[in-house]
Short mmCIF file of C-alpha atoms and ligand atoms in Angstrom, two decimals:
data_model
loop_
_atom_site.label_atom_id
_atom_site.label_comp_id
_atom_site.label_asym_id
_atom_site.label_seq_id
_atom_site.Cartn_x
_atom_site.Cartn_y
_atom_site.Cartn_z
CA MET M 1064 -12.91 -12.15 12.26
CA ALA M 1065 -11.64 -14.66 9.74
CA LEU M 1066 -11.22 -18.20 10.97
CA LYS M 1067 -7.62 -19.04 11.76
CA PRO M 1068 -6.28 -21.99 9.78
CA ARG M 1069 -6.10 -25.03 12.02
CA ILE M 1070 -2.68 -26.70 11.93
CA LEU M 1071 -2.32 -30.19 13.39
CA ILE M 1072 1.14 -30.79 14.87
CA VAL M 1073 1.98 -34.45 15.41
CA GLU M 1074 5.16 -34.57 17.46
CA ASP M 1075 6.09 -36.62 20.50
CA GLU M 1076 8.77 -34.24 21.79
CA SER M 1077 6.94 -31.62 23.81
CA GLY M 1078 9.76 -29.08 23.52
CA ILE M 1079 9.51 -29.03 19.72
CA ALA M 1080 5.71 -29.10 19.85
CA ASP M 1081 5.66 -26.12 22.23
CA THR M 1082 7.94 -24.09 19.98
CA LEU M 1083 5.86 -24.91 16.91
CA GLN M 1084 2.60 -24.04 18.64
CA TYR M 1085 4.08 -20.76 19.78
CA VAL M 1086 5.39 -19.61 16.39
CA LEU M 1087 2.29 -20.78 14.55
CA SER M 1088 -0.11 -19.05 16.92
CA THR M 1089 1.84 -15.78 16.84
CA ASP M 1090 1.66 -16.00 13.07
CA GLY M 1091 -2.13 -16.18 12.97
CA PHE M 1092 -2.65 -19.95 12.90
CA ALA M 1093 -4.64 -22.13 15.29
CA PRO M 1094 -2.27 -25.00 16.16
CA VAL M 1095 -3.46 -28.20 17.80
CA TRP M 1096 -1.04 -30.74 19.19
CA ALA M 1097 -1.14 -34.53 19.07
CA SER M 1098 1.71 -36.42 20.75
CA THR M 1099 0.89 -39.83 19.27
CA ALA M 1100 -0.38 -41.15 15.97
CA GLU M 1101 -3.51 -42.41 17.68
CA ASP M 1102 -4.24 -38.97 19.07
CA ALA M 1103 -3.51 -37.46 15.64
CA ILE M 1104 -6.04 -39.72 13.91
CA ALA M 1105 -8.67 -38.82 16.51
CA GLN M 1106 -8.06 -35.08 16.15
CA PHE M 1107 -7.90 -35.27 12.37
CA SER M 1108 -11.21 -37.16 12.22
CA ALA M 1109 -12.89 -34.76 14.64
CA GLU M 1110 -12.04 -31.75 12.50
CA LEU M 1111 -9.98 -31.62 9.32
CA PRO M 1112 -7.02 -29.29 9.74
CA ALA M 1113 -5.88 -26.86 7.04
CA LEU M 1114 -2.50 -28.61 7.18
CA ALA M 1115 -0.79 -31.31 9.21
CA VAL M 1116 2.84 -31.39 10.35
CA LEU M 1117 3.94 -34.98 10.94
CA ASP M 1118 7.01 -36.10 12.83
CA VAL M 1119 8.45 -39.22 11.20
CA GLY M 1120 9.65 -40.73 14.50
CA LEU M 1121 6.53 -41.27 16.61
CA PRO M 1122 6.24 -43.76 19.48
CA ASP M 1123 3.25 -45.72 18.22
CA LEU M 1124 3.49 -45.49 14.42
CA ASN M 1125 5.99 -44.00 12.02
CA GLY M 1126 5.02 -40.76 10.30
CA PHE M 1127 4.81 -42.35 6.86
CA GLU M 1128 2.29 -44.93 8.02
CA LEU M 1129 0.36 -42.20 9.83
CA PHE M 1130 0.37 -40.18 6.61
CA ARG M 1131 -1.25 -43.10 4.75
CA ARG M 1132 -3.88 -43.55 7.42
CA LEU M 1133 -4.74 -39.86 7.52
CA GLN M 1134 -5.02 -39.77 3.75
CA ALA M 1135 -7.46 -42.67 3.89
CA LEU M 1136 -9.82 -40.75 6.18
CA PRO M 1137 -12.71 -38.79 4.62
CA GLY M 1138 -11.29 -35.59 3.14
CA GLY M 1139 -7.79 -36.68 4.08
CA LYS M 1140 -6.35 -36.38 0.59
CA GLN M 1141 -7.20 -32.69 0.51
CA VAL M 1142 -5.13 -31.87 3.56
CA PRO M 1143 -1.54 -30.87 2.77
CA MET M 1144 1.00 -32.64 4.98
CA LEU M 1145 4.50 -31.68 5.90
CA PHE M 1146 6.98 -34.16 7.34
CA LEU M 1147 9.44 -33.44 10.12
CA THR M 1148 12.36 -35.78 9.98
CA ALA M 1149 15.35 -36.06 12.30
CA ARG M 1150 17.23 -38.26 9.88
CA SER M 1151 18.90 -36.23 7.26
CA ASP M 1152 19.61 -39.09 4.89
CA GLU M 1153 18.12 -38.79 1.45
CA ILE M 1154 16.06 -41.95 1.72
CA ASP M 1155 13.74 -40.42 4.26
CA ARG M 1156 13.25 -37.41 2.07
CA VAL M 1157 12.63 -39.35 -1.09
CA VAL M 1158 10.25 -41.72 0.63
CA GLY M 1159 8.42 -38.77 2.11
CA LEU M 1160 7.99 -37.11 -1.24
CA GLU M 1161 7.07 -40.29 -3.08
CA LEU M 1162 4.22 -40.69 -0.68
CA GLY M 1163 2.76 -37.51 -2.07
CA ALA M 1164 3.41 -35.38 0.98
CA ASP M 1165 3.65 -31.72 0.21
CA ASP M 1166 7.01 -31.12 1.79
CA TYR M 1167 9.41 -32.09 4.50
CA ILE M 1168 11.72 -30.30 6.89
CA ALA M 1169 14.84 -31.87 8.35
CA LYS M 1170 15.50 -31.44 12.06
CA PRO M 1171 16.98 -29.32 13.43
CA PHE M 1172 15.05 -26.61 11.68
CA SER M 1173 14.28 -22.99 12.37
CA PRO M 1174 10.68 -22.46 13.52
CA ARG M 1175 10.47 -19.41 11.24
CA GLU M 1176 11.43 -21.58 8.30
CA LEU M 1177 8.67 -23.99 9.15
CA VAL M 1178 6.07 -21.22 9.37
CA ALA M 1179 7.22 -19.86 6.01
CA ARG M 1180 6.91 -23.35 4.54
CA VAL M 1181 3.42 -23.77 5.98
CA ARG M 1182 2.37 -20.48 4.42
CA THR M 1183 3.74 -21.48 1.03
CA ILE M 1184 2.00 -24.85 1.05
CA LEU M 1185 -1.32 -23.35 2.09
CA ARG M 1186 -1.10 -20.72 -0.62
CA ARG M 1187 -0.25 -23.37 -3.20
CA SER M 1188 -3.00 -25.75 -2.14
CA ALA M 1189 -5.62 -23.00 -1.97
CA ARG M 1190 -5.16 -22.09 -5.61
CA PRO M 1191 -7.43 -24.66 -7.26
CA LEU M 1192 -10.25 -23.76 -4.88
CA THR M 1193 -10.14 -20.03 -5.42
CA THR M 1194 -9.58 -19.72 -9.15
CA ALA M 1195 -12.14 -21.56 -11.21
CA ALA M 1196 -11.01 -21.66 -14.82
CA PRO M 1197 -12.75 -18.91 -16.75
CA ALA M 1198 -14.74 -19.87 -19.84
CA VAL M 1199 -12.29 -18.11 -22.08
CA THR M 1200 -8.61 -18.37 -21.39
CA ALA M 1201 -5.73 -17.19 -23.45
CA PRO M 1202 -2.04 -17.24 -22.57
CA ALA M 1203 -0.85 -13.81 -21.50
CA ASN M 1204 1.59 -13.32 -24.32
CA THR M 1205 0.06 -15.12 -27.26
CA PRO M 1206 -3.70 -14.74 -27.39
CA ALA M 1207 -5.67 -17.60 -28.90
CA ILE M 1208 -6.70 -17.11 -32.51
CA TRP M 1209 -10.32 -17.29 -31.45
CA ALA M 1210 -11.82 -16.74 -28.01
CA LEU M 1211 -15.54 -17.10 -27.57
CA ASP M 1212 -17.29 -15.70 -24.51
CA GLU M 1213 -20.89 -16.82 -24.74
CA GLU M 1214 -21.94 -15.13 -21.53
CA ARG M 1215 -20.91 -11.73 -22.83
CA ARG M 1216 -21.72 -12.62 -26.42
CA GLN M 1217 -18.24 -11.57 -27.41
CA ILE M 1218 -15.63 -12.99 -29.75
CA ARG M 1219 -11.97 -12.09 -29.77
CA PHE M 1220 -9.81 -12.62 -32.81
CA TYR M 1221 -6.08 -12.75 -32.01
CA GLY M 1222 -6.93 -11.10 -28.72
CA LYS M 1223 -8.84 -8.22 -30.32
CA LEU M 1224 -12.47 -7.79 -29.35
CA LEU M 1225 -14.71 -7.76 -32.42
CA GLU M 1226 -17.62 -5.37 -32.64
CA LEU M 1227 -20.33 -7.56 -34.04
CA SER M 1228 -24.01 -7.16 -34.75
CA ARG M 1229 -26.37 -9.74 -33.31
CA TYR M 1230 -26.44 -11.86 -36.48
CA GLU M 1231 -22.75 -11.48 -37.21
CA TYR M 1232 -22.09 -12.78 -33.73
CA GLY M 1233 -24.51 -15.64 -34.29
CA VAL M 1234 -22.84 -16.75 -37.51
CA LEU M 1235 -19.28 -16.44 -36.27
CA ARG M 1236 -20.13 -18.19 -33.00
CA LEU M 1237 -21.25 -21.27 -34.91
CA LEU M 1238 -18.18 -21.28 -37.12
CA VAL M 1239 -15.76 -20.74 -34.22
CA GLN M 1240 -17.25 -23.58 -32.22
CA LYS M 1241 -16.45 -26.07 -34.99
CA PRO M 1242 -13.48 -24.98 -37.05
CA GLY M 1243 -13.41 -26.74 -40.41
CA ARG M 1244 -17.04 -27.83 -40.24
CA VAL M 1245 -19.03 -26.71 -43.29
CA PHE M 1246 -22.28 -24.89 -42.53
CA THR M 1247 -24.76 -24.59 -45.37
CA ARG M 1248 -26.66 -21.36 -45.83
CA ASP M 1249 -29.83 -23.18 -44.79
CA GLU M 1250 -28.22 -24.36 -41.58
CA LEU M 1251 -26.99 -20.88 -40.78
CA LEU M 1252 -30.39 -19.39 -41.54
CA LEU M 1253 -32.09 -21.92 -39.32
CA GLN M 1254 -29.66 -21.65 -36.40
CA VAL M 1255 -28.92 -17.94 -36.43
CA TRP M 1256 -32.10 -16.44 -37.83
CA GLY M 1257 -34.35 -19.11 -36.41
CA GLY M 1258 -35.58 -20.26 -39.81
CA ASP M 1259 -37.31 -16.97 -40.50
CA ASN M 1260 -39.05 -17.47 -43.81
CA ASP M 1261 -38.43 -13.92 -44.87
CA SER M 1262 -34.69 -14.48 -44.83
CA PHE M 1263 -32.87 -15.48 -47.95
CA ASP M 1264 -29.52 -16.89 -48.84
CA ARG M 1265 -28.39 -13.38 -49.62
CA THR M 1266 -28.90 -12.47 -45.96
CA VAL M 1267 -26.28 -15.01 -44.95
CA ASP M 1268 -23.92 -13.90 -47.70
CA ALA M 1269 -24.30 -10.26 -46.71
CA HIS M 1270 -23.41 -11.02 -43.10
CA ILE M 1271 -20.43 -13.11 -44.11
CA LYS M 1272 -19.26 -10.18 -46.17
CA THR M 1273 -19.42 -7.69 -43.31
CA LEU M 1274 -17.82 -10.26 -40.97
CA ARG M 1275 -14.93 -10.71 -43.37
CA ALA M 1276 -14.40 -6.97 -43.51
CA LYS M 1277 -14.19 -6.79 -39.72
CA LEU M 1278 -11.82 -9.74 -39.50
CA LYS M 1279 -9.64 -8.29 -42.21
CA LEU M 1280 -9.05 -5.19 -40.08
CA VAL M 1281 -7.50 -7.42 -37.42
CA ALA M 1282 -5.65 -9.81 -39.72
CA PRO M 1283 -4.94 -8.18 -43.07
CA GLY M 1284 -4.01 -10.70 -45.74
CA HIS M 1285 -5.86 -13.58 -44.12
CA ASP M 1286 -9.33 -14.88 -44.85
CA PRO M 1287 -10.55 -16.82 -41.81
CA ILE M 1288 -13.84 -17.79 -43.48
CA ARG M 1289 -13.68 -20.22 -46.37
CA THR M 1290 -16.40 -20.22 -49.02
CA LEU M 1291 -17.31 -23.63 -50.33
CA ARG M 1292 -18.97 -22.93 -53.61
CA GLY M 1293 -22.44 -24.35 -53.70
CA SER M 1294 -22.34 -25.69 -50.16
CA GLY M 1295 -21.65 -23.03 -47.57
CA TYR M 1296 -19.05 -21.64 -45.21
CA ALA M 1297 -16.43 -22.97 -42.84
CA LEU M 1298 -13.88 -21.52 -40.47
CA SER M 1299 -10.37 -21.81 -41.85
CA GLU M 1300 -8.01 -24.02 -39.89
CA GLU M 1301 -4.97 -22.62 -41.59
CA LEU M 1302 -4.46 -19.39 -39.71
CA PRO M 1303 -1.05 -18.68 -38.18
CA GLU M 1304 -0.78 -18.95 -34.38
CA THR M 1305 0.29 -15.34 -34.16
CA LEU M 1306 0.12 -12.39 -36.52
CA1 CA T 2165 9.96 -37.92 17.44
#
């Protein structure tokens, strides 16, 4: 069974705390209740909750000060916090948000609304942990001009996967990594062919030629590889963003 997310409720009014514990536990959370700031700090230190709900009006410390103290504890900044405030004036809200709290709810509130808010915050805060940025990213609608995936040894050109031979991939990979940089034939031979003495300048030229033909199929009318007479090749930096 998956571990239920622990929700720390800091609220001095037992009626409200009871209601919150009830709705949260029926919704699959594991609520824990602290009636004072001191108790909250102790519980928070003992085990970091997935989220903390803080009443602003507490007997021993106001919720904003408690928020600062909880944030200062080890791991405290990673815990989303939601303020409960009985004062509906804007100042409380603004102050709450300027502190960097994730949200606030003005009393009186519907317990269902609070649970929905808790769910939203947890979903939002979980995102950076669950989705590590992939090596190659391209916006959904406009693919990057070049996308290099070294793990798969693949290169996309305007979103289209190129079918490349081993050496074609090796040459284009170098060019794509440093657009505009001029690579001499000797450099390409050394880095792609490993300085094989049997290889000649013509080998490089032949691969550039087949590469160009493949790129032309994707982007007719454009030549992404510039030839610098006497010196070598470079990736053009003058391609349009989209075709
Ligand atoms: Ca209170």
